[in-house]
Coordinates of C-alpha atoms in Angstrom, one line a residue:
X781 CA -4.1 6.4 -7.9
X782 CA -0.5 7.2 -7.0
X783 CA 0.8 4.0 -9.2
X784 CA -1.3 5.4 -12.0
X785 CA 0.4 8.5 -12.1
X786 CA 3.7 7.7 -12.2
X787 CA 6.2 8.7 -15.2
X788 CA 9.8 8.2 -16.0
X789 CA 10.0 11.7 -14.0
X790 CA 9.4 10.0 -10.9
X791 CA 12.4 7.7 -11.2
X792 CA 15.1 9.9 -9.4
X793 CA 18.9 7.9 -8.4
X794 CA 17.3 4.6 -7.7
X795 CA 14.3 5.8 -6.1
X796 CA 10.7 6.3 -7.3
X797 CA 9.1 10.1 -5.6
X798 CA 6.3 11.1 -5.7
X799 CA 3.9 12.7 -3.4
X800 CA 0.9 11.2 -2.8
X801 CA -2.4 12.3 -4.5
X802 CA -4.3 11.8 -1.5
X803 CA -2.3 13.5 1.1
X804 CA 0.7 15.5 -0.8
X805 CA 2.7 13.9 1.4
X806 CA 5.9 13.5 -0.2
X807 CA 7.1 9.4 -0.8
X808 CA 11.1 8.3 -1.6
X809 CA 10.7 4.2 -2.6
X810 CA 14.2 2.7 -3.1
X811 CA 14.3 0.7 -6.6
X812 CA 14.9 -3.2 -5.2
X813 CA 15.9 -6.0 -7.4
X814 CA 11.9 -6.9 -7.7
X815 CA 10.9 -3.7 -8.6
X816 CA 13.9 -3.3 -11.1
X817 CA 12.2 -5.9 -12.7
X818 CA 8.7 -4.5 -12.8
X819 CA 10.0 -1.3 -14.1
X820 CA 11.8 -2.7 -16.7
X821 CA 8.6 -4.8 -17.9
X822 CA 6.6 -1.5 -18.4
X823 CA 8.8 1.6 -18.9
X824 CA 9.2 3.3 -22.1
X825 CA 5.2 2.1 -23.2
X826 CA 3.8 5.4 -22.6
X827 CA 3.6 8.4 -20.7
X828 CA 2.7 6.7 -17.2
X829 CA 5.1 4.1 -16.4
X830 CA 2.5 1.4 -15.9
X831 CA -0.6 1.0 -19.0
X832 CA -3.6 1.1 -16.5
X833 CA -4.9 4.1 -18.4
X834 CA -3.6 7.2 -20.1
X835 CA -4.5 10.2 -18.5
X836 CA -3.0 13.1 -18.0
X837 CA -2.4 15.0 -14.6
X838 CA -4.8 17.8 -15.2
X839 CA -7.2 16.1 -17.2
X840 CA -10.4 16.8 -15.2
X841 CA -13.3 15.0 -15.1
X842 CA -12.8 13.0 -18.0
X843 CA -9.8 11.9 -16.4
X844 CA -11.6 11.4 -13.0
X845 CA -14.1 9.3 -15.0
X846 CA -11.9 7.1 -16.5
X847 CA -9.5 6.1 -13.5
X848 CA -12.9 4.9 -11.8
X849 CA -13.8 3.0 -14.6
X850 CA -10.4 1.3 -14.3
X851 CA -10.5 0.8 -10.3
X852 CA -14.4 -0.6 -10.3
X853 CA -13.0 -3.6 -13.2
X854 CA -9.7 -4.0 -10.9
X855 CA -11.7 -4.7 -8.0
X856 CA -14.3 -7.0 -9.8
X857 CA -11.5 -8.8 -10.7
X858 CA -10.1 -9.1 -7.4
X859 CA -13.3 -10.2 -6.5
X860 CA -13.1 -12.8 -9.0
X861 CA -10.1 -14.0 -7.6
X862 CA -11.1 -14.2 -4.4
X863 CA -14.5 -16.4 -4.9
X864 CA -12.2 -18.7 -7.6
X865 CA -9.5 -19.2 -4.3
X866 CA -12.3 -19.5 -2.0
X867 CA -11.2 -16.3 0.1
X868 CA -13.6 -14.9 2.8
X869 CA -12.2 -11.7 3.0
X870 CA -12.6 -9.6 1.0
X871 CA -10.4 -8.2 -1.0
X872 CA -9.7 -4.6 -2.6
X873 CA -7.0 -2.2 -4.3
X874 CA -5.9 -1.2 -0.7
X875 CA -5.2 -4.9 0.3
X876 CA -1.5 -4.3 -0.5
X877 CA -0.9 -1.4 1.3
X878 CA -2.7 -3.1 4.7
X879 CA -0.9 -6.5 4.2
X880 CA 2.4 -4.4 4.2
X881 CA 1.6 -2.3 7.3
X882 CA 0.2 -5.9 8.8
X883 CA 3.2 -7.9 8.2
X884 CA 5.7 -4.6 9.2
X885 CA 3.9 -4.0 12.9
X886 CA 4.5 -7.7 13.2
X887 CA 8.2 -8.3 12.9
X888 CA 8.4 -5.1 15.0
X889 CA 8.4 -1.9 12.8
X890 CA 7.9 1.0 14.7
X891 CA 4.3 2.4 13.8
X892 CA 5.2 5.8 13.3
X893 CA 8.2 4.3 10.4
X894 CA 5.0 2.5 8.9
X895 CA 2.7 6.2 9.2
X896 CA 5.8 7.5 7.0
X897 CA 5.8 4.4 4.7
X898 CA 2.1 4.7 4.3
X899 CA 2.4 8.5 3.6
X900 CA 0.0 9.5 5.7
X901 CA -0.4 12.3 8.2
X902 CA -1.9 10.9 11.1
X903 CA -0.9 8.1 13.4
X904 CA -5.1 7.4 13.9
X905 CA -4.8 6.4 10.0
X906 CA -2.2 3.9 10.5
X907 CA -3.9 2.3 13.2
X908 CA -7.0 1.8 10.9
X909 CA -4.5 -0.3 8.6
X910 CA -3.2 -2.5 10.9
X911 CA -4.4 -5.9 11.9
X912 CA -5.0 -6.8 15.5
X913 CA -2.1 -9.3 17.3
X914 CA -3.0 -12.9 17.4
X915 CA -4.5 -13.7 20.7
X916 CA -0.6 -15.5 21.4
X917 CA 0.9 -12.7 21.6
X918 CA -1.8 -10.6 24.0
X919 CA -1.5 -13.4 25.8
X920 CA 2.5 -13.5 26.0
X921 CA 2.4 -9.5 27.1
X922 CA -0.2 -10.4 29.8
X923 CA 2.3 -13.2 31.1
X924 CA 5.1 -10.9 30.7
X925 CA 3.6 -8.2 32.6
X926 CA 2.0 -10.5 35.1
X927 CA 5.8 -11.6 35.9
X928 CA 7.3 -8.5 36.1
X929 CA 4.7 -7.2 38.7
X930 CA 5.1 -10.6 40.6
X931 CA 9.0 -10.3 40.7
X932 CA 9.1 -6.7 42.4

């Protein structure tokens, strides 16, 4: 819903903000290379920076009503996808936002950088995203810790 709000407004020194629909919670995304490129494919079409729908902030439930529509064909073709590549899991317009948070605890981001990425409030909510540890690396702490209570 956030990505479908967003207007030229929102681009601010290099940096898309925003605050979250869901939360409020105020969001600062540095402009990469990448998303340089994104923007430039779709600014300037409309009043929302990306053509998923036009809507407007206050619309109501017209506005309400549309979005869904949009969201329920996005995820039928996601699901699409994911029986043509022979996926098991399922997959969903959140996907994104838990592969991120996934990949991020895993090279060693600190969870409460990845509650702040996420823009969300809680810490519990952020540990809902995020995938369990491979059994490798349980099984490294539990060496580790093993060690270090058999070398005191």
């Amino acid at each position: 819903v956030d990505i479908v709000h967003l207007t030229e407004e929102n681009i601010v020194s290099g940096r898309i903000e925003y605050n979250r629909m869901k939360t409020g919670q105020p969001l600062s995304i540095k402009i990469n290379h990448e998303l340089n490129e994104i923007l430039n494919k779709y600014k300037g079409q409309g009043p929302f920076i990306f053509p998923l729908l036009i809507i407007h902030k206050n619309s109501g439930p017209e506005g309400i009503k549309k979005y869904n529509y949009v969201r329920i064909r996005y995820s039928k073709v996601l699901n699409q996808i994911k029986n043509n590549i022979g996926l098991e899991k399922e997959l969903s317009s959140k996907v994104t936002r838990h592969s991120w948070a996934t990949i991020a605890k895993r090279i060693g981001i600190p969870v409460d950088v990845i509650r702040e990425a996420l823009g969300h409030i809680s810490k519990i909510t952020t540990t809902i995203y995020l995938d369990s540890y491979e059994p490798e690396v349980i099984d490294d702490a539990n060496e580790k810790v093993i060690n270090h209570v058999l070398n005191r």
